Amino acid sequence: MKALPFKIPKTDQDSFHIEIDDEPYFYDKLHQHPEIQITLIIESTGNFIYGDYLGAFAPGDIFILGPNMPHVFRNDNDYYQTDRVLRARAFSLFFDEHTFGDGFLSLPEAEKLSQFIQTAKRGMKLNKESSHVLAPMIKEVFEVEGLKRVILLLQILNSLSSSVEFDYLTSQLNFKSISDDQGKRLDNIFRFTLEEYHRPIKLDEVANVANMSPSAFCRYFKQHTRKTYVDFLNEFRVGRACKLLKEQDRSISDICYEVGFSNLSNFNRKFKEITGTTPKKYASKMTID
């Protein structure tokens, strides 16, 4: 199984590719491709890994993925159960700097768009208001053909490069592409973590998944994600805790142990480090909202 690269099937009749995902779960292997990708999540929840970014996704979210950046949308475990009637749906647009013809981005009128494409590799997640504005435009791309479709893409890109608000996903612009073997190894590590986070995980255990010694694994993981494995694991666990605090009327103590923390004080400390607030205040805010 090769996790990388991933080829986008654009035809000679299309200047850019559009794709509707409608499956029990999204393609869940770490991959990369040379096109810029705009994805609107229509249905399903899960976690998104992009370079050194790890965060949740939910219906209505819009992500901008830069070229050749390793990424994966992985649905929550419920979507892998054969007895559950759940769907993962998303609309995606794929394009590159040559979509509108060589020299287009050199036009004075395209200066902001050119800058946007240059910084797109950092990845972006639009805020809620911007997502509400752009979601209908993205959906309309799939309803029209010919020049209207190209004009809509330009309108979307014009909004992205000039008026919408977003958060960058990574702090780095120059990530290196990763090889097939590296992609398979990172994919195995991520999959293991997302499946086993709820219990204590020893360093030598996850190092064994990567077929490396613990010390070599620590260097490898930090080199490719710009964070330690423990930080990555804690970020994921806190993200899961946030989801449970939003969706279920459960005690903070129960959630703490369910997401893999061994004691409540450590959970509270890590939760505040990562989110900037305490689990209790976070849960209260979710109740008010």
mmCIF file of C-alpha atoms in Angstrom:
data_model
loop_
_atom_site.group_PDB
_atom_site.id
_atom_site.type_symbol
_atom_site.label_atom_id
_atom_site.label_comp_id
_atom_site.label_asym_id
_atom_site.label_seq_id
_atom_site.Cartn_x
_atom_site.Cartn_y
_atom_site.Cartn_z
ATOM 1 C CA MET A 1 0.000 0.000 0.000
ATOM 2 C CA LYS A 2 1.432 3.346 -1.050
ATOM 3 C CA ALA A 3 0.196 6.403 0.823
ATOM 4 C CA LEU A 4 1.864 8.842 -1.552
ATOM 5 C CA PRO A 5 1.588 10.364 -4.084
ATOM 6 C CA PHE A 6 -2.061 10.850 -5.037
ATOM 7 C CA LYS A 7 -3.057 11.682 -8.609
ATOM 8 C CA ILE A 8 -5.997 13.999 -9.277
ATOM 9 C CA PRO A 9 -7.881 12.725 -12.382
ATOM 10 C CA LYS A 10 -8.232 15.925 -14.438
ATOM 11 C CA THR A 11 -9.237 15.376 -18.076
ATOM 12 C CA ASP A 12 -8.169 17.290 -21.187
ATOM 13 C CA GLN A 13 -11.653 18.819 -21.312
ATOM 14 C CA ASP A 14 -11.299 20.436 -17.870
ATOM 15 C CA SER A 15 -9.034 23.267 -16.755
ATOM 16 C CA PHE A 16 -9.505 22.162 -13.149
ATOM 17 C CA HIS A 17 -10.969 19.144 -11.384
ATOM 18 C CA ILE A 18 -14.068 18.986 -9.184
ATOM 19 C CA GLU A 19 -14.929 16.052 -6.963
ATOM 20 C CA ILE A 20 -17.830 14.938 -4.787
ATOM 21 C CA ASP A 21 -16.987 12.493 -2.004
ATOM 22 C CA ASP A 22 -19.978 10.512 -0.805
ATOM 23 C CA GLU A 23 -18.800 7.390 0.984
ATOM 24 C CA PRO A 24 -19.097 5.636 4.360
ATOM 25 C CA TYR A 25 -15.837 7.422 5.260
ATOM 26 C CA PHE A 26 -13.285 9.648 3.530
ATOM 27 C CA TYR A 27 -10.102 8.342 1.912
ATOM 28 C CA ASP A 28 -8.082 7.825 5.070
ATOM 29 C CA LYS A 29 -4.468 7.414 4.019
ATOM 30 C CA LEU A 30 -1.918 10.188 4.295
ATOM 31 C CA HIS A 31 -1.310 11.565 0.792
ATOM 32 C CA GLN A 32 -0.166 14.585 -1.172
ATOM 33 C CA HIS A 33 -0.691 16.017 -4.658
ATOM 34 C CA PRO A 34 0.637 19.028 -6.606
ATOM 35 C CA GLU A 35 -2.765 20.770 -6.889
ATOM 36 C CA ILE A 36 -4.225 23.288 -4.462
ATOM 37 C CA GLN A 37 -7.400 21.872 -2.955
ATOM 38 C CA ILE A 38 -10.501 23.669 -1.643
ATOM 39 C CA THR A 39 -12.739 21.340 0.376
ATOM 40 C CA LEU A 40 -16.184 22.004 1.828
ATOM 41 C CA ILE A 41 -17.299 19.407 4.381
ATOM 42 C CA ILE A 42 -20.976 18.642 3.800
ATOM 43 C CA GLU A 43 -21.494 15.745 6.187
ATOM 44 C CA SER A 44 -19.493 13.795 8.813
ATOM 45 C CA THR A 45 -16.965 14.587 11.522
ATOM 46 C CA GLY A 46 -13.419 13.544 12.260
ATOM 47 C CA ASN A 47 -9.855 14.779 12.439
ATOM 48 C CA PHE A 48 -7.740 16.524 9.826
ATOM 49 C CA ILE A 49 -3.973 16.138 9.661
ATOM 50 C CA TYR A 50 -2.088 18.633 7.509
ATOM 51 C CA GLY A 51 1.671 18.942 7.841
ATOM 52 C CA ASP A 52 2.153 19.628 11.542
ATOM 53 C CA TYR A 53 -1.513 20.579 12.063
ATOM 54 C CA LEU A 54 -4.043 18.375 13.814
ATOM 55 C CA GLY A 55 -7.624 19.530 14.249
ATOM 56 C CA ALA A 56 -11.244 18.490 14.012
ATOM 57 C CA PHE A 57 -13.525 18.921 11.020
ATOM 58 C CA ALA A 58 -17.307 19.163 10.931
ATOM 59 C CA PRO A 59 -20.105 20.003 8.462
ATOM 60 C CA GLY A 60 -19.756 23.506 7.047
ATOM 61 C CA ASP A 61 -15.973 23.697 7.441
ATOM 62 C CA ILE A 62 -13.936 24.902 4.468
ATOM 63 C CA PHE A 63 -10.232 24.054 4.175
ATOM 64 C CA ILE A 64 -7.605 25.262 1.708
ATOM 65 C CA LEU A 65 -4.852 22.702 1.142
ATOM 66 C CA GLY A 66 -1.617 23.746 -0.489
ATOM 67 C CA PRO A 67 0.356 21.771 -3.085
ATOM 68 C CA ASN A 68 2.425 18.745 -2.089
ATOM 69 C CA MET A 69 1.487 18.953 1.586
ATOM 70 C CA PRO A 70 0.858 15.586 3.304
ATOM 71 C CA HIS A 71 -2.711 15.498 4.620
ATOM 72 C CA VAL A 72 -5.621 13.241 5.474
ATOM 73 C CA PHE A 73 -9.242 13.629 6.548
ATOM 74 C CA ARG A 74 -9.957 10.725 8.890
ATOM 75 C CA ASN A 75 -13.491 10.189 10.112
ATOM 76 C CA ASP A 76 -14.431 9.314 13.663
ATOM 77 C CA ASN A 77 -14.472 5.613 14.476
ATOM 78 C CA ASP A 78 -18.270 5.447 14.230
ATOM 79 C CA TYR A 79 -17.960 5.809 10.459
ATOM 80 C CA TYR A 80 -16.033 2.558 10.228
ATOM 81 C CA GLN A 81 -18.739 0.471 11.898
ATOM 82 C CA THR A 82 -20.642 -1.630 9.363
ATOM 83 C CA ASP A 83 -23.883 -1.422 11.341
ATOM 84 C CA ARG A 84 -23.961 2.403 11.292
ATOM 85 C CA VAL A 85 -25.749 4.277 8.517
ATOM 86 C CA LEU A 86 -23.393 7.255 8.300
ATOM 87 C CA ARG A 87 -22.042 9.102 5.280
ATOM 88 C CA ALA A 88 -18.958 11.201 4.688
ATOM 89 C CA ARG A 89 -19.687 13.875 2.091
ATOM 90 C CA ALA A 90 -17.544 16.732 0.789
ATOM 91 C CA PHE A 91 -17.194 18.966 -2.270
ATOM 92 C CA SER A 92 -13.635 19.644 -3.454
ATOM 93 C CA LEU A 93 -12.019 21.814 -6.130
ATOM 94 C CA PHE A 94 -8.495 21.139 -7.410
ATOM 95 C CA PHE A 95 -6.455 23.650 -9.416
ATOM 96 C CA ASP A 96 -2.894 24.880 -9.844
ATOM 97 C CA GLU A 97 -1.062 28.044 -10.880
ATOM 98 C CA HIS A 98 -1.451 27.130 -14.560
ATOM 99 C CA THR A 99 -5.219 26.614 -14.478
ATOM 100 C CA PHE A 100 -5.916 30.043 -15.979
ATOM 101 C CA GLY A 101 -3.040 29.937 -18.428
ATOM 102 C CA ASP A 102 0.657 30.766 -18.261
ATOM 103 C CA GLY A 103 1.232 34.399 -17.435
ATOM 104 C CA PHE A 104 -2.194 34.975 -15.868
ATOM 105 C CA LEU A 105 -0.788 35.359 -12.355
ATOM 106 C CA SER A 106 1.699 37.944 -13.658
ATOM 107 C CA LEU A 107 -1.107 40.349 -14.522
ATOM 108 C CA PRO A 108 -1.310 43.405 -12.211
ATOM 109 C CA GLU A 109 -4.950 42.568 -11.507
ATOM 110 C CA ALA A 110 -3.943 39.099 -10.262
ATOM 111 C CA GLU A 111 -1.330 40.268 -7.755
ATOM 112 C CA LYS A 112 -3.367 39.361 -4.666
ATOM 113 C CA LEU A 113 -4.309 36.011 -6.154
ATOM 114 C CA SER A 114 -0.663 35.283 -6.909
ATOM 115 C CA GLN A 115 0.271 36.075 -3.303
ATOM 116 C CA PHE A 116 -2.549 33.855 -2.055
ATOM 117 C CA ILE A 117 -1.330 30.898 -4.127
ATOM 118 C CA GLN A 118 2.230 31.394 -2.877
ATOM 119 C CA THR A 119 1.121 31.205 0.763
ATOM 120 C CA ALA A 120 -1.517 28.494 0.260
ATOM 121 C CA LYS A 121 0.941 25.776 1.211
ATOM 122 C CA ARG A 122 0.543 26.785 4.855
ATOM 123 C CA GLY A 123 -3.067 25.638 4.553
ATOM 124 C CA MET A 124 -6.106 27.563 5.763
ATOM 125 C CA LYS A 125 -9.330 26.975 7.628
ATOM 126 C CA LEU A 126 -11.992 29.596 7.032
ATOM 127 C CA ASN A 127 -13.874 31.067 9.968
ATOM 128 C CA LYS A 128 -17.603 30.400 10.249
ATOM 129 C CA GLU A 129 -18.776 33.650 8.660
ATOM 130 C CA SER A 130 -16.489 33.265 5.667
ATOM 131 C CA SER A 131 -17.516 29.627 5.284
ATOM 132 C CA HIS A 132 -21.174 30.628 5.204
ATOM 133 C CA VAL A 133 -20.404 33.093 2.395
ATOM 134 C CA LEU A 134 -18.296 30.752 0.256
ATOM 135 C CA ALA A 135 -20.174 27.463 0.766
ATOM 136 C CA PRO A 136 -23.013 28.362 -1.660
ATOM 137 C CA MET A 137 -20.457 29.431 -4.278
ATOM 138 C CA ILE A 138 -18.570 26.135 -3.969
ATOM 139 C CA LYS A 139 -21.806 24.163 -4.281
ATOM 140 C CA GLU A 140 -22.802 26.173 -7.355
ATOM 141 C CA VAL A 141 -19.576 25.144 -9.114
ATOM 142 C CA PHE A 142 -21.049 21.642 -9.305
ATOM 143 C CA GLU A 143 -24.303 22.914 -10.839
ATOM 144 C CA VAL A 144 -22.872 24.848 -13.815
ATOM 145 C CA GLU A 145 -20.627 24.007 -16.743
ATOM 146 C CA GLY A 146 -18.218 25.608 -19.168
ATOM 147 C CA LEU A 147 -17.098 29.183 -18.713
ATOM 148 C CA LYS A 148 -19.550 29.747 -15.845
ATOM 149 C CA ARG A 149 -17.643 27.164 -13.799
ATOM 150 C CA VAL A 150 -14.305 28.885 -14.453
ATOM 151 C CA ILE A 151 -15.789 32.296 -13.566
ATOM 152 C CA LEU A 152 -17.135 30.905 -10.303
ATOM 153 C CA LEU A 153 -13.704 29.521 -9.401
ATOM 154 C CA LEU A 154 -12.202 32.949 -10.062
ATOM 155 C CA GLN A 155 -14.838 34.566 -7.850
ATOM 156 C CA ILE A 156 -14.076 32.100 -5.076
ATOM 157 C CA LEU A 157 -10.340 32.725 -5.394
ATOM 158 C CA ASN A 158 -10.887 36.480 -5.468
ATOM 159 C CA SER A 159 -12.774 36.233 -2.174
ATOM 160 C CA LEU A 160 -10.110 34.007 -0.653
ATOM 161 C CA SER A 161 -7.313 36.369 -1.644
ATOM 162 C CA SER A 162 -8.990 39.612 -0.611
ATOM 163 C CA SER A 163 -11.934 39.466 1.775
ATOM 164 C CA VAL A 164 -12.473 36.233 3.725
ATOM 165 C CA GLU A 165 -11.028 35.551 7.155
ATOM 166 C CA PHE A 166 -9.140 32.363 7.950
ATOM 167 C CA ASP A 167 -6.543 30.790 10.202
ATOM 168 C CA TYR A 168 -3.347 29.309 8.806
ATOM 169 C CA LEU A 169 -3.007 25.615 9.600
ATOM 170 C CA THR A 170 0.781 25.544 9.857
ATOM 171 C CA SER A 171 3.392 28.058 10.912
ATOM 172 C CA GLN A 172 5.782 26.944 8.198
ATOM 173 C CA LEU A 173 5.698 27.714 4.483
ATOM 174 C CA ASN A 174 8.466 25.414 3.271
ATOM 175 C CA PHE A 175 7.612 21.824 4.131
ATOM 176 C CA LYS A 176 9.444 19.184 2.156
ATOM 177 C CA SER A 177 7.520 16.608 0.168
ATOM 178 C CA ILE A 178 7.789 13.148 1.682
ATOM 179 C CA SER A 179 8.602 9.880 -0.023
ATOM 180 C CA ASP A 180 6.314 6.861 -0.338
ATOM 181 C CA ASP A 181 8.107 5.054 2.488
ATOM 182 C CA GLN A 182 7.967 8.086 4.761
ATOM 183 C CA GLY A 183 4.307 8.562 3.938
ATOM 184 C CA LYS A 184 3.503 4.943 4.789
ATOM 185 C CA ARG A 185 5.382 5.216 8.067
ATOM 186 C CA LEU A 186 3.693 8.458 9.121
ATOM 187 C CA ASP A 187 0.331 7.073 8.047
ATOM 188 C CA ASN A 188 0.848 4.010 10.249
ATOM 189 C CA ILE A 189 1.780 6.229 13.194
ATOM 190 C CA PHE A 190 -1.253 8.489 12.734
ATOM 191 C CA ARG A 191 -3.650 5.582 12.279
ATOM 192 C CA PHE A 192 -2.291 3.813 15.352
ATOM 193 C CA THR A 193 -2.662 6.989 17.426
ATOM 194 C CA LEU A 194 -6.191 7.750 16.262
ATOM 195 C CA GLU A 195 -7.236 4.193 17.086
ATOM 196 C CA GLU A 196 -5.413 3.729 20.399
ATOM 197 C CA TYR A 197 -5.419 7.223 21.985
ATOM 198 C CA HIS A 198 -7.971 6.181 24.622
ATOM 199 C CA ARG A 199 -5.440 4.056 26.524
ATOM 200 C CA PRO A 200 -1.894 4.552 27.821
ATOM 201 C CA ILE A 201 0.602 4.463 24.937
ATOM 202 C CA LYS A 202 4.249 3.741 25.640
ATOM 203 C CA LEU A 203 6.936 5.315 23.498
ATOM 204 C CA ASP A 204 8.511 1.986 22.589
ATOM 205 C CA GLU A 205 5.087 0.751 21.454
ATOM 206 C CA VAL A 206 4.528 3.512 18.893
ATOM 207 C CA ALA A 207 8.213 3.350 17.908
ATOM 208 C CA ASN A 208 7.653 -0.311 17.098
ATOM 209 C CA VAL A 209 4.759 0.674 14.814
ATOM 210 C CA ALA A 210 7.266 2.836 12.930
ATOM 211 C CA ASN A 211 9.813 -0.022 13.007
ATOM 212 C CA MET A 212 12.328 2.241 14.735
ATOM 213 C CA SER A 213 14.106 2.515 18.062
ATOM 214 C CA PRO A 214 12.486 4.970 20.513
ATOM 215 C CA SER A 215 15.273 7.527 20.145
ATOM 216 C CA ALA A 216 15.265 7.316 16.334
ATOM 217 C CA PHE A 217 11.474 7.551 16.315
ATOM 218 C CA CYS A 218 11.508 10.713 18.439
ATOM 219 C CA ARG A 219 13.946 12.396 16.047
ATOM 220 C CA TYR A 220 12.011 11.198 13.009
ATOM 221 C CA PHE A 221 8.617 12.363 14.268
ATOM 222 C CA LYS A 222 9.908 15.769 15.326
ATOM 223 C CA GLN A 223 11.670 16.234 11.994
ATOM 224 C CA HIS A 224 8.536 15.495 9.943
ATOM 225 C CA THR A 225 5.843 17.107 12.104
ATOM 226 C CA ARG A 226 7.770 19.827 13.988
ATOM 227 C CA LYS A 227 6.354 18.600 17.287
ATOM 228 C CA THR A 228 7.024 15.753 19.679
ATOM 229 C CA TYR A 229 4.882 12.654 19.603
ATOM 230 C CA VAL A 230 3.652 13.366 23.132
ATOM 231 C CA ASP A 231 2.514 16.837 22.053
ATOM 232 C CA PHE A 232 0.752 15.336 19.043
ATOM 233 C CA LEU A 233 -0.963 12.721 21.220
ATOM 234 C CA ASN A 234 -2.057 15.302 23.802
ATOM 235 C CA GLU A 235 -3.411 17.609 21.101
ATOM 236 C CA PHE A 236 -5.469 14.787 19.673
ATOM 237 C CA ARG A 237 -6.773 13.735 23.081
ATOM 238 C CA VAL A 238 -7.761 17.295 23.950
ATOM 239 C CA GLY A 239 -9.466 17.619 20.574
ATOM 240 C CA ARG A 240 -11.500 14.506 21.308
ATOM 241 C CA ALA A 241 -12.339 15.894 24.744
ATOM 242 C CA CYS A 242 -13.624 19.107 23.156
ATOM 243 C CA LYS A 243 -15.881 17.075 20.899
ATOM 244 C CA LEU A 244 -17.281 15.106 23.841
ATOM 245 C CA LEU A 245 -17.808 18.277 25.874
ATOM 246 C CA LYS A 246 -19.820 19.717 22.979
ATOM 247 C CA GLU A 247 -21.928 16.671 22.269
ATOM 248 C CA GLN A 248 -22.552 14.839 25.522
ATOM 249 C CA ASP A 249 -23.733 15.668 29.009
ATOM 250 C CA ARG A 250 -20.864 13.868 30.705
ATOM 251 C CA SER A 251 -18.679 14.667 33.673
ATOM 252 C CA ILE A 252 -15.274 16.161 32.969
ATOM 253 C CA SER A 253 -13.710 13.364 34.981
ATOM 254 C CA ASP A 254 -15.306 10.672 32.799
ATOM 255 C CA ILE A 255 -14.195 12.434 29.615
ATOM 256 C CA CYS A 256 -10.668 12.829 30.970
ATOM 257 C CA TYR A 257 -10.197 9.079 31.304
ATOM 258 C CA GLU A 258 -12.110 8.228 28.141
ATOM 259 C CA VAL A 259 -9.679 10.210 25.963
ATOM 260 C CA GLY A 260 -6.635 8.584 27.530
ATOM 261 C CA PHE A 261 -5.411 10.866 30.310
ATOM 262 C CA SER A 262 -4.370 9.037 33.467
ATOM 263 C CA ASN A 263 -5.334 11.743 35.960
ATOM 264 C CA LEU A 264 -7.593 14.772 36.091
ATOM 265 C CA SER A 265 -4.966 17.350 37.068
ATOM 266 C CA ASN A 266 -2.810 16.526 34.051
ATOM 267 C CA PHE A 267 -5.882 16.640 31.799
ATOM 268 C CA ASN A 268 -6.875 20.077 33.105
ATOM 269 C CA ARG A 269 -3.338 21.386 32.661
ATOM 270 C CA LYS A 270 -2.914 20.096 29.103
ATOM 271 C CA PHE A 271 -6.423 21.202 28.115
ATOM 272 C CA LYS A 272 -5.671 24.777 29.186
ATOM 273 C CA GLU A 273 -2.239 24.763 27.498
ATOM 274 C CA ILE A 274 -3.793 23.732 24.184
ATOM 275 C CA THR A 275 -7.140 25.564 24.212
ATOM 276 C CA GLY A 276 -6.376 28.534 26.458
ATOM 277 C CA THR A 277 -9.211 27.704 28.827
ATOM 278 C CA THR A 278 -10.238 25.025 31.312
ATOM 279 C CA PRO A 279 -12.527 22.090 30.481
ATOM 280 C CA LYS A 280 -15.176 23.499 32.839
ATOM 281 C CA LYS A 281 -15.187 26.923 31.182
ATOM 282 C CA TYR A 282 -15.124 25.336 27.740
ATOM 283 C CA ALA A 283 -18.145 23.168 28.586
ATOM 284 C CA SER A 284 -19.992 26.189 30.017
ATOM 285 C CA LYS A 285 -19.344 28.194 26.853
ATOM 286 C CA MET A 286 -20.655 25.355 24.707
ATOM 287 C CA THR A 287 -23.842 25.236 26.808
ATOM 288 C CA ILE A 288 -24.374 29.001 26.388
ATOM 289 C CA ASP A 289 -23.689 28.892 22.642
#
